[in-house]
Amino acid sequence: MCAIHQPNLFPRLSTLAKLFAADRWIVLDDVQFARRDYQHRARLAALDDPSRQQWLTLPTHLPNGRPTVIKQALLVEPRRSRRTVSLLVRQYYGRSRYWPVVREVLDVVLDRFENTDRVAGLARTSTVALLTALGWSGEVLESSAIPTRQGRSERLADLAVATGSTHYLCGTGGLRYLDHQPFAAHGITVLPFHTPVGTGDRVWQLARRVSSLWGLSEIGPSELASRFAVEREGHLLGIPTLGGW
């Protein structure tokens, strides 16, 4: 089962849940960079009051202007960005009982600043560090290394085929435009992925807005992994979880 998603900086809980449910993450790094998306920024939420939120943003230079693809985007001031990431994550989550785990994730990202000026590299590193903290041991591949056709759905289907995937996990955004035919032509099942709605669980209420750093700091790696595992099993079996899909 594969998930195909752009590299996001400390991704939202809904994104991380989808990647956790997959056996492999194909990093979609050869599509256009979007400044209003999450490739270079994350929304931090305070532990004591999650409604108090702040953007953590990496100032980014696009060497080819608007057509710049994600893997080409560059950090404007790597040292300053590293300092900002360190200070803000510590400020928001340093008092968590699960801070040692969060700090491990943070340290992996801070180390990455030392050997890359690519936003995509940092975003990918932050996501893999979070997945690793939850015990995920899947495969990570990059779309730019795999030849595909140009159409949106054709490209995604070709990525799934090239990696030997039998199922494609598709988030709510992709479902709006996805053509299932290119997948069906290769016997690949498209599984819609949604986090629970209509539930009183704060984790899922905030899943589409805040960074996974908040969830990790709020309930810890074991509990977060457990909730993600329930979602994975529910989607595999086609059974809506609490609150529905």
Coordinates of N, CA and C in Angstrom, one line a residue:
M1 N 0.9 -1.2 0.0 CA 0.0 0.0 0.0 C 0.9 1.2 0.0
C2 N 0.6 2.2 -0.9 CA 1.5 3.3 -1.0 C 0.7 4.6 -0.8
A3 N 1.3 5.6 -0.3 CA 0.8 7.0 -0.2 C 1.8 7.9 -1.0
I4 N 1.2 8.8 -1.8 CA 2.0 9.7 -2.6 C 1.7 11.1 -2.1
H5 N 2.7 11.8 -1.5 CA 2.4 13.1 -0.9 C 3.6 13.9 -1.0
Q6 N 3.4 15.2 -1.1 CA 4.5 16.2 -1.1 C 5.2 16.2 0.2
P7 N 6.5 16.5 0.2 CA 7.2 16.6 1.5 C 6.7 17.8 2.3
N8 N 6.2 17.6 3.5 CA 5.7 18.7 4.4 C 6.6 18.9 5.6
L9 N 6.8 20.1 6.0 CA 7.6 20.4 7.2 C 6.7 20.0 8.5
F10 N 7.2 19.1 9.3 CA 6.5 18.7 10.5 C 5.0 18.6 10.1
P11 N 4.6 17.6 9.3 CA 3.3 17.6 8.7 C 2.1 17.5 9.7
R12 N 1.0 17.9 9.2 CA -0.3 17.8 10.0 C -0.5 16.4 10.4
L13 N -1.3 16.2 11.4 CA -1.7 14.9 11.9 C -2.4 14.1 10.9
S14 N -3.3 14.7 10.1 CA -4.0 14.0 9.0 C -3.0 13.4 8.0
T15 N -2.0 14.2 7.6 CA -1.0 13.7 6.7 C -0.2 12.6 7.2
L16 N 0.3 12.8 8.5 CA 1.1 11.8 9.1 C 0.3 10.5 9.2
A17 N -1.0 10.5 9.6 CA -1.8 9.3 9.7 C -1.9 8.6 8.4
K18 N -2.0 9.3 7.3 CA -2.1 8.6 6.0 C -0.7 7.9 5.7
L19 N 0.4 8.6 5.9 CA 1.7 8.0 5.6 C 1.9 6.8 6.5
F20 N 1.5 6.9 7.8 CA 1.7 5.8 8.7 C 0.9 4.6 8.3
A21 N -0.2 4.8 7.6 CA -1.0 3.7 7.2 C -0.4 3.0 5.9
A22 N 0.5 3.7 5.3 CA 1.1 3.1 4.0 C 2.3 2.3 4.3
D23 N 2.6 1.3 3.4 CA 3.8 0.6 3.5 C 5.0 1.3 2.9
R24 N 4.7 2.2 2.0 CA 5.7 3.1 1.4 C 5.2 4.5 1.1
W25 N 6.0 5.4 1.3 CA 5.7 6.8 1.0 C 6.5 7.2 -0.2
I26 N 5.8 7.6 -1.3 CA 6.5 8.1 -2.5 C 6.4 9.7 -2.3
V27 N 7.6 10.3 -2.1 CA 7.7 11.7 -1.9 C 7.5 12.4 -3.2
L28 N 6.4 13.2 -3.4 CA 6.1 13.9 -4.6 C 6.9 15.2 -4.6
D29 N 8.1 15.1 -5.1 CA 9.0 16.2 -5.0 C 9.3 16.9 -6.4
D30 N 8.6 16.5 -7.4 CA 8.8 17.1 -8.8 C 7.6 17.8 -9.3
V31 N 6.7 18.3 -8.4 CA 5.6 19.1 -8.8 C 5.9 20.6 -8.3
Q32 N 5.1 21.5 -8.8 CA 5.3 22.9 -8.5 C 5.2 23.2 -7.0
F33 N 6.2 24.0 -6.5 CA 6.2 24.5 -5.1 C 5.0 25.4 -4.9
A34 N 4.3 25.3 -3.8 CA 3.2 26.2 -3.5 C 3.4 26.9 -2.2
R35 N 3.5 28.2 -2.2 CA 3.9 29.0 -1.0 C 2.7 28.9 0.0
R36 N 1.5 28.7 -0.4 CA 0.4 28.6 0.5 C 0.1 27.2 1.1
D37 N 1.0 26.3 0.7 CA 0.9 24.9 1.2 C 1.8 24.7 2.4
Y38 N 2.1 23.4 2.6 CA 2.8 23.0 3.9 C 4.3 22.6 3.6
Q39 N 4.8 22.8 2.4 CA 6.2 22.3 2.2 C 7.2 22.9 3.1
H40 N 7.0 24.2 3.3 CA 8.0 25.0 4.1 C 7.5 25.6 5.3
R41 N 6.3 25.1 5.8 CA 5.8 25.7 7.0 C 4.9 24.7 7.8
A42 N 4.7 24.9 9.0 CA 3.9 24.1 9.9 C 3.2 25.0 10.9
R43 N 2.0 24.6 11.3 CA 1.2 25.3 12.2 C 1.3 24.7 13.6
L44 N 2.0 25.4 14.5 CA 2.2 24.9 15.9 C 1.1 25.3 16.7
A45 N 0.6 24.4 17.6 CA -0.5 24.7 18.5 C 0.1 24.5 20.0
A46 N -0.3 25.4 20.8 CA 0.1 25.4 22.2 C -0.5 24.2 23.0
L47 N 0.3 23.6 23.9 CA -0.2 22.5 24.6 C -1.4 22.8 25.6
D48 N -1.3 23.9 26.3 CA -2.3 24.3 27.2 C -3.5 24.9 26.6
D49 N -3.4 25.4 25.3 CA -4.5 26.0 24.6 C -4.3 25.8 23.1
P50 N -4.7 24.7 22.5 CA -4.4 24.4 21.1 C -5.0 25.4 20.1
S51 N -6.0 26.3 20.6 CA -6.5 27.3 19.7 C -5.5 28.4 19.5
R52 N -4.5 28.5 20.4 CA -3.4 29.4 20.2 C -2.3 28.8 19.3
Q53 N -2.3 29.3 18.1 CA -1.4 28.7 17.1 C -0.5 29.7 16.4
Q54 N 0.6 29.2 15.9 CA 1.6 30.1 15.2 C 2.2 29.3 14.1
W55 N 2.4 30.0 13.0 CA 3.1 29.4 11.8 C 4.6 29.4 12.1
L56 N 5.2 28.2 11.8 CA 6.7 28.1 11.8 C 7.0 28.0 10.3
T57 N 7.7 29.0 9.8 CA 7.9 29.1 8.3 C 9.4 29.2 8.0
L58 N 9.8 28.4 7.0 CA 11.2 28.5 6.5 C 11.2 29.5 5.3
P59 N 11.8 30.7 5.4 CA 11.9 31.6 4.2 C 12.6 30.8 3.1
T60 N 11.9 30.9 1.9 CA 12.2 30.0 0.8 C 12.5 30.8 -0.5
H61 N 13.5 30.5 -1.2 CA 13.8 31.1 -2.5 C 13.5 30.1 -3.6
L62 N 12.8 30.6 -4.6 CA 12.4 29.7 -5.8 C 13.3 30.2 -7.0
P63 N 14.3 29.4 -7.3 CA 15.3 29.9 -8.3 C 14.7 30.0 -9.7
N64 N 13.6 29.3 -10.0 CA 13.0 29.4 -11.3 C 11.6 30.2 -11.2
G65 N 11.4 30.9 -10.2 CA 10.2 31.6 -10.0 C 9.0 30.7 -9.7
R66 N 7.8 31.0 -10.1 CA 6.7 30.2 -9.8 C 6.7 28.8 -10.3
P67 N 7.3 28.5 -11.5 CA 7.4 27.2 -12.0 C 8.4 26.3 -11.2
T68 N 9.1 26.8 -10.2 CA 10.1 26.0 -9.5 C 9.4 24.8 -8.9
V69 N 10.0 23.6 -9.0 CA 9.4 22.4 -8.4 C 10.0 22.3 -7.0
I70 N 9.3 21.5 -6.2 CA 9.6 21.4 -4.8 C 11.1 21.1 -4.5
K71 N 11.6 20.1 -5.2 CA 13.0 19.7 -4.9 C 14.0 20.7 -5.2
Q72 N 13.7 21.8 -6.0 CA 14.6 22.9 -6.3 C 14.5 24.1 -5.3
A73 N 13.5 24.1 -4.5 CA 13.3 25.2 -3.5 C 14.5 25.3 -2.5
L74 N 15.0 26.5 -2.3 CA 16.1 26.7 -1.4 C 15.8 27.5 -0.2
L75 N 16.5 27.2 0.9 CA 16.4 28.0 2.1 C 17.1 29.3 1.9
V76 N 16.5 30.4 2.3 CA 17.0 31.7 2.2 C 18.2 31.9 3.2
E77 N 17.9 31.6 4.4 CA 18.9 31.8 5.5 C 18.9 30.5 6.4
P78 N 19.7 29.5 6.0 CA 19.7 28.3 6.7 C 20.0 28.4 8.2
R79 N 21.0 29.2 8.5 CA 21.4 29.3 10.0 C 20.3 29.9 10.8
R80 N 19.7 31.0 10.2 CA 18.6 31.7 10.9 C 17.4 30.7 11.0
S81 N 17.1 30.0 10.0 CA 15.9 29.1 10.0 C 16.1 28.0 11.0
R82 N 17.4 27.5 11.1 CA 17.7 26.4 12.1 C 17.4 27.0 13.5
R83 N 17.9 28.2 13.7 CA 17.7 28.8 15.1 C 16.2 29.0 15.4
T84 N 15.4 29.4 14.4 CA 14.0 29.6 14.6 C 13.3 28.3 14.9
V85 N 13.6 27.2 14.1 CA 13.0 25.9 14.3 C 13.3 25.5 15.8
S86 N 14.5 25.6 16.2 CA 14.9 25.1 17.5 C 14.2 25.9 18.6
L87 N 14.1 27.2 18.5 CA 13.5 28.0 19.5 C 12.0 27.8 19.6
L88 N 11.3 27.8 18.5 CA 9.9 27.7 18.5 C 9.4 26.3 19.0
V89 N 10.1 25.3 18.5 CA 9.6 23.9 18.9 C 9.9 23.8 20.4
R90 N 11.0 24.3 20.9 CA 11.2 24.2 22.4 C 10.3 25.0 23.1
Q91 N 9.9 26.2 22.6 CA 9.0 27.1 23.3 C 7.6 26.5 23.4
Y92 N 7.2 25.8 22.4 CA 5.8 25.2 22.4 C 5.7 23.9 23.1
Y93 N 6.8 23.1 23.0 CA 6.7 21.7 23.4 C 7.7 21.3 24.5
G94 N 8.5 22.2 24.9 CA 9.6 21.8 25.8 C 9.1 21.4 27.2
R95 N 7.8 21.8 27.5 CA 7.3 21.4 28.8 C 6.5 20.1 28.8
S96 N 6.4 19.5 27.6 CA 5.6 18.2 27.5 C 6.3 17.1 28.2
R97 N 5.5 16.2 28.8 CA 6.1 15.0 29.5 C 6.8 14.1 28.4
Y98 N 6.5 14.3 27.2 CA 7.0 13.5 26.1 C 8.2 14.3 25.4
W99 N 8.7 15.3 26.0 CA 9.7 16.1 25.4 C 10.9 15.3 24.9
P100 N 11.4 14.3 25.6 CA 12.6 13.6 25.2 C 12.3 13.0 23.8
V101 N 11.1 12.5 23.5 CA 10.9 12.0 22.1 C 10.8 13.1 21.1
V102 N 10.1 14.2 21.5 CA 10.0 15.3 20.6 C 11.4 15.9 20.3
R103 N 12.2 15.9 21.3 CA 13.6 16.5 21.1 C 14.4 15.6 20.2
E104 N 14.2 14.3 20.2 CA 14.9 13.4 19.3 C 14.5 13.8 17.8
V105 N 13.2 14.0 17.6 CA 12.7 14.4 16.3 C 13.4 15.7 15.9
L106 N 13.3 16.7 16.8 CA 13.9 18.0 16.5 C 15.4 17.9 16.2
D107 N 16.1 17.1 17.0 CA 17.6 17.0 16.8 C 17.9 16.5 15.4
V108 N 17.1 15.5 14.9 CA 17.3 15.0 13.6 C 17.2 16.1 12.5
V109 N 16.2 16.9 12.7 CA 16.0 18.0 11.7 C 17.1 19.0 11.8
L110 N 17.4 19.4 13.1 CA 18.5 20.4 13.2 C 19.8 19.9 12.6
D111 N 20.1 18.6 12.7 CA 21.3 18.1 12.1 C 21.2 18.2 10.6
R112 N 20.0 18.0 10.1 CA 19.9 18.1 8.6 C 20.2 19.4 8.0
F113 N 20.0 20.5 8.8 CA 20.4 21.8 8.4 C 21.9 21.9 8.1
E114 N 22.6 21.1 8.7 CA 24.1 21.2 8.5 C 24.6 20.7 7.1
N115 N 23.7 19.9 6.4 CA 24.2 19.4 5.1 C 23.2 19.5 4.0
T116 N 22.3 20.4 4.1 CA 21.4 20.7 3.0 C 20.9 22.1 3.0
D117 N 20.6 22.7 1.9 CA 19.9 24.0 1.8 C 18.6 23.8 1.0
R118 N 18.2 22.6 0.9 CA 17.0 22.2 0.2 C 15.8 22.1 1.1
V119 N 14.7 22.8 0.9 CA 13.6 22.8 1.7 C 13.0 21.4 1.7
A120 N 12.9 20.7 0.5 CA 12.4 19.4 0.4 C 13.1 18.4 1.3
G121 N 14.4 18.5 1.4 CA 15.2 17.6 2.2 C 14.9 17.8 3.7
L122 N 14.7 19.0 4.1 CA 14.3 19.2 5.5 C 12.9 18.7 5.8
A123 N 12.0 19.0 4.9 CA 10.6 18.6 5.1 C 10.5 17.0 5.2
R124 N 11.2 16.4 4.2 CA 11.2 14.9 4.2 C 11.8 14.4 5.5
T125 N 12.9 15.0 5.9 CA 13.6 14.5 7.2 C 12.7 14.7 8.4
S126 N 11.9 15.8 8.5 CA 11.0 16.0 9.6 C 9.9 15.0 9.6
T127 N 9.4 14.6 8.4 CA 8.3 13.6 8.4 C 8.8 12.2 8.7
V128 N 10.0 11.8 8.2 CA 10.5 10.5 8.5 C 10.9 10.4 10.0
A129 N 11.4 11.5 10.6 CA 11.7 11.5 12.0 C 10.5 11.3 12.8
L130 N 9.4 11.9 12.5 CA 8.1 11.7 13.2 C 7.6 10.3 13.0
L131 N 7.6 9.8 11.8 CA 7.2 8.4 11.5 C 8.0 7.4 12.3
T132 N 9.3 7.6 12.3 CA 10.2 6.7 13.1 C 9.9 6.7 14.6
A133 N 9.6 7.9 15.1 CA 9.2 8.0 16.5 C 8.0 7.2 16.9
L134 N 7.1 7.0 15.8 CA 5.9 6.2 16.0 C 6.1 4.7 15.7
G135 N 7.3 4.3 15.3 CA 7.6 2.9 15.1 C 7.3 2.5 13.6
W136 N 7.1 3.4 12.7 CA 6.9 3.1 11.3 C 8.2 2.7 10.7
S137 N 8.2 1.6 9.9 CA 9.4 1.1 9.3 C 9.2 0.9 7.8
G138 N 8.4 1.8 7.2 CA 8.1 1.6 5.7 C 9.3 2.1 4.8
E139 N 9.0 2.1 3.6 CA 10.0 2.5 2.5 C 9.6 3.9 2.1
V140 N 10.7 4.7 1.8 CA 10.5 6.1 1.3 C 11.2 6.2 -0.1
L141 N 10.5 6.6 -1.1 CA 11.0 6.8 -2.4 C 10.7 8.2 -2.9
E142 N 11.4 8.6 -4.0 CA 11.1 9.9 -4.5 C 10.6 9.8 -5.9
S143 N 9.5 10.6 -6.2 CA 8.8 10.6 -7.5 C 9.8 11.0 -8.6
S144 N 10.7 11.9 -8.3 CA 11.6 12.5 -9.4 C 12.5 11.4 -9.9
A145 N 12.6 10.3 -9.2 CA 13.5 9.2 -9.7 C 12.8 8.2 -10.5
I146 N 11.5 8.4 -10.7 CA 10.6 7.4 -11.4 C 10.0 8.0 -12.6
P147 N 10.2 7.4 -13.8 CA 9.6 8.0 -15.0 C 8.1 7.8 -15.0
T148 N 7.3 8.8 -15.4 CA 5.9 8.7 -15.4 C 5.3 9.5 -16.6
R149 N 4.0 9.3 -16.8 CA 3.3 10.1 -17.8 C 3.0 11.5 -17.1
Q150 N 2.5 12.4 -17.9 CA 2.3 13.8 -17.5 C 1.0 14.0 -16.8
G151 N -0.1 13.4 -17.1 CA -1.4 13.6 -16.5 C -1.4 13.4 -15.0
R152 N -2.2 14.1 -14.3 CA -2.2 14.0 -12.9 C -2.4 12.6 -12.4
S153 N -3.6 12.0 -12.8 CA -3.9 10.7 -12.3 C -3.0 9.6 -12.9
E154 N -2.6 9.9 -14.2 CA -1.7 8.9 -14.9 C -0.3 8.9 -14.1
R155 N 0.2 10.1 -13.7 CA 1.4 10.1 -13.0 C 1.3 9.3 -11.7
L156 N 0.3 9.5 -10.9 CA 0.1 8.8 -9.7 C 0.0 7.3 -9.9
A157 N -0.8 6.9 -10.9 CA -0.9 5.5 -11.2 C 0.4 4.9 -11.6
D158 N 1.2 5.6 -12.4 CA 2.5 5.1 -12.8 C 3.4 4.9 -11.6
L159 N 3.4 5.8 -10.7 CA 4.2 5.7 -9.5 C 3.8 4.5 -8.7
A160 N 2.6 4.3 -8.5 CA 2.1 3.1 -7.8 C 2.5 1.8 -8.5
V161 N 2.4 1.8 -9.8 CA 2.8 0.6 -10.6 C 4.3 0.3 -10.5
A162 N 5.1 1.4 -10.7 CA 6.5 1.2 -10.7 C 7.1 0.7 -9.4
T163 N 6.4 1.0 -8.3 CA 6.8 0.6 -7.0 C 6.2 -0.7 -6.5
G164 N 5.4 -1.3 -7.4 CA 4.9 -2.6 -7.0 C 3.7 -2.6 -6.0
S165 N 3.1 -1.4 -5.9 CA 2.0 -1.2 -5.0 C 0.7 -1.8 -5.5
T166 N -0.1 -2.4 -4.6 CA -1.4 -2.9 -5.0 C -2.6 -2.0 -4.6
H167 N -2.3 -1.1 -3.7 CA -3.3 -0.2 -3.2 C -2.7 1.2 -3.1
Y168 N -3.5 2.2 -3.4 CA -3.1 3.6 -3.3 C -4.0 4.3 -2.4
L169 N -3.4 4.9 -1.3 CA -4.2 5.6 -0.3 C -4.3 7.1 -0.8
C170 N -5.5 7.5 -1.0 CA -5.8 8.8 -1.5 C -6.5 9.7 -0.5
G171 N -5.9 10.9 -0.2 CA -6.5 11.8 0.7 C -7.6 12.6 0.2
T172 N -8.3 13.4 1.0 CA -9.5 14.1 0.6 C -9.2 15.1 -0.6
G173 N -8.0 15.7 -0.6 CA -7.7 16.6 -1.7 C -7.6 15.9 -3.0
G174 N -6.9 14.8 -3.0 CA -6.8 14.1 -4.3 C -8.0 13.5 -4.8
L175 N -9.0 13.2 -3.9 CA -10.2 12.6 -4.4 C -11.0 13.5 -5.2
R176 N -10.8 14.8 -5.1 CA -11.6 15.8 -5.9 C -11.3 15.7 -7.4
Y177 N -10.1 15.3 -7.7 CA -9.7 15.3 -9.1 C -9.3 13.9 -9.7
L178 N -9.1 12.9 -8.8 CA -8.6 11.6 -9.2 C -9.4 10.9 -10.2
D179 N -8.8 10.4 -11.3 CA -9.5 9.5 -12.2 C -9.0 8.1 -11.9
H180 N -10.0 7.2 -11.5 CA -9.6 5.9 -11.1 C -9.2 5.0 -12.2
Q181 N -9.5 5.3 -13.4 CA -9.3 4.4 -14.5 C -7.8 4.0 -14.7
P182 N -6.9 5.0 -14.7 CA -5.4 4.5 -14.8 C -5.0 3.5 -13.7
F183 N -5.6 3.6 -12.6 CA -5.3 2.6 -11.5 C -5.9 1.3 -11.8
A184 N -7.2 1.4 -12.2 CA -8.0 0.1 -12.4 C -7.3 -0.7 -13.6
A185 N -6.7 0.1 -14.5 CA -6.1 -0.6 -15.7 C -5.0 -1.5 -15.3
H186 N -4.4 -1.3 -14.1 CA -3.3 -2.1 -13.6 C -3.7 -2.9 -12.3
G187 N -5.0 -2.9 -12.1 CA -5.5 -3.7 -10.9 C -5.2 -3.1 -9.6
I188 N -4.9 -1.8 -9.5 CA -4.6 -1.1 -8.3 C -5.9 -0.5 -7.7
T189 N -6.1 -0.9 -6.4 CA -7.3 -0.4 -5.7 C -7.0 1.0 -5.1
V190 N -7.9 1.9 -5.3 CA -7.8 3.3 -4.7 C -8.6 3.2 -3.4
L191 N -7.9 3.5 -2.3 CA -8.5 3.6 -1.0 C -8.6 5.0 -0.5
P192 N -9.8 5.6 -0.4 CA -9.9 6.9 0.2 C -9.5 6.9 1.6
F193 N -8.7 7.9 2.0 CA -8.2 8.0 3.4 C -8.8 9.3 4.0
H194 N -9.5 9.1 5.1 CA -10.0 10.3 5.9 C -9.8 10.0 7.3
T195 N -9.4 11.0 8.1 CA -9.3 10.9 9.5 C -10.8 11.1 10.1
P196 N -11.0 10.6 11.3 CA -12.4 10.6 11.8 C -12.9 12.0 11.9
V197 N -14.2 12.2 11.7 CA -14.9 13.4 11.9 C -16.1 13.2 12.9
G198 N -16.6 14.3 13.5 CA -17.7 14.2 14.4 C -17.4 13.5 15.7
T199 N -16.2 13.5 16.1 CA -15.8 12.9 17.3 C -15.3 14.0 18.3
G200 N -15.4 13.7 19.6 CA -14.9 14.6 20.6 C -13.4 14.6 20.9
D201 N -12.7 13.7 20.2 CA -11.3 13.5 20.4 C -10.5 14.7 19.8
R202 N -9.8 15.4 20.7 CA -9.1 16.6 20.2 C -8.1 16.3 19.1
V203 N -7.5 15.2 19.2 CA -6.5 14.8 18.2 C -7.0 14.9 16.8
W204 N -8.2 14.2 16.7 CA -8.8 14.2 15.3 C -9.5 15.5 15.0
Q205 N -10.0 16.2 16.0 CA -10.6 17.5 15.7 C -9.6 18.5 15.1
L206 N -8.3 18.4 15.5 CA -7.3 19.3 15.1 C -6.4 18.7 14.0
A207 N -6.7 17.5 13.5 CA -5.8 16.7 12.7 C -5.5 17.4 11.3
R208 N -6.5 18.2 10.8 CA -6.3 18.8 9.5 C -5.7 20.2 9.6
R209 N -5.4 20.7 10.8 CA -4.9 22.0 11.0 C -3.5 22.1 11.6
V210 N -3.2 21.3 12.6 CA -2.0 21.5 13.3 C -0.9 20.5 13.0
S211 N 0.3 20.8 13.3 CA 1.4 19.9 13.1 C 1.4 18.7 14.0
S212 N 1.9 17.6 13.5 CA 1.9 16.4 14.3 C 2.8 16.6 15.6
L213 N 3.6 17.6 15.6 CA 4.4 17.8 16.9 C 3.5 18.0 18.1
W214 N 2.3 18.7 17.8 CA 1.4 18.9 18.9 C 0.8 17.5 19.4
G215 N 0.4 16.7 18.5 CA -0.1 15.4 18.9 C 0.9 14.5 19.6
L216 N 2.1 14.5 19.1 CA 3.2 13.8 19.7 C 3.4 14.3 21.2
S217 N 3.4 15.6 21.3 CA 3.7 16.2 22.6 C 2.5 16.1 23.6
E218 N 1.3 16.0 23.0 CA 0.0 15.9 23.8 C -0.2 14.5 24.4
I219 N -0.1 13.5 23.5 CA -0.5 12.1 24.0 C 0.7 11.1 23.9
G220 N 1.8 11.5 23.3 CA 3.0 10.6 23.3 C 3.0 9.7 22.1
P221 N 4.1 9.1 21.8 CA 4.3 8.3 20.7 C 3.5 7.0 20.7
S222 N 3.4 6.3 21.8 CA 2.7 5.0 21.9 C 1.2 5.2 21.6
E223 N 0.6 6.2 22.2 CA -0.9 6.4 22.1 C -1.2 7.0 20.7
L224 N -0.3 7.8 20.1 CA -0.5 8.4 18.8 C -0.4 7.3 17.8
A225 N 0.6 6.4 17.9 CA 0.8 5.3 17.0 C -0.4 4.3 17.1
S226 N -0.9 4.1 18.3 CA -2.1 3.3 18.5 C -3.3 3.8 17.7
R227 N -3.5 5.1 17.8 CA -4.7 5.7 17.1 C -4.5 5.6 15.6
F228 N -3.3 5.8 15.1 CA -3.0 5.7 13.7 C -3.2 4.3 13.2
A229 N -2.8 3.3 14.1 CA -2.9 1.9 13.7 C -4.4 1.5 13.5
V230 N -5.2 2.1 14.4 CA -6.7 1.8 14.3 C -7.2 2.3 13.0
E231 N -6.7 3.5 12.6 CA -7.2 4.1 11.3 C -6.7 3.2 10.1
R232 N -5.5 2.8 10.2 CA -4.9 1.9 9.1 C -5.8 0.7 9.0
E233 N -6.1 0.0 10.0 CA -6.9 -1.2 10.0 C -8.3 -1.0 9.5
G234 N -8.9 0.1 9.9 CA -10.2 0.5 9.5 C -10.3 0.7 8.0
H235 N -9.3 1.4 7.4 CA -9.3 1.6 6.0 C -9.0 0.4 5.2
L236 N -8.1 -0.5 5.7 CA -7.9 -1.8 5.0 C -9.1 -2.6 5.0
L237 N -9.9 -2.6 6.0 CA -11.1 -3.4 6.1 C -12.3 -2.7 5.6
G238 N -12.2 -1.4 5.3 CA -13.4 -0.7 4.8 C -14.4 -0.4 5.8
I239 N -13.9 -0.3 7.1 CA -14.9 -0.1 8.2 C -14.7 1.3 8.7
P240 N -15.7 2.2 8.7 CA -15.6 3.5 9.3 C -15.3 3.5 10.8
T241 N -14.3 4.3 11.2 CA -14.0 4.3 12.6 C -15.0 5.3 13.3
L242 N -14.8 5.5 14.6 CA -15.7 6.4 15.4 C -15.8 7.7 14.8
G243 N -17.1 8.1 14.6 CA -17.4 9.4 14.0 C -17.5 9.3 12.4
G244 N -17.1 8.2 11.9 CA -17.2 8.0 10.4 C -16.0 8.6 9.7
W245 N -16.0 8.4 8.4 CA -15.0 9.0 7.5 C -15.5 10.2 6.8

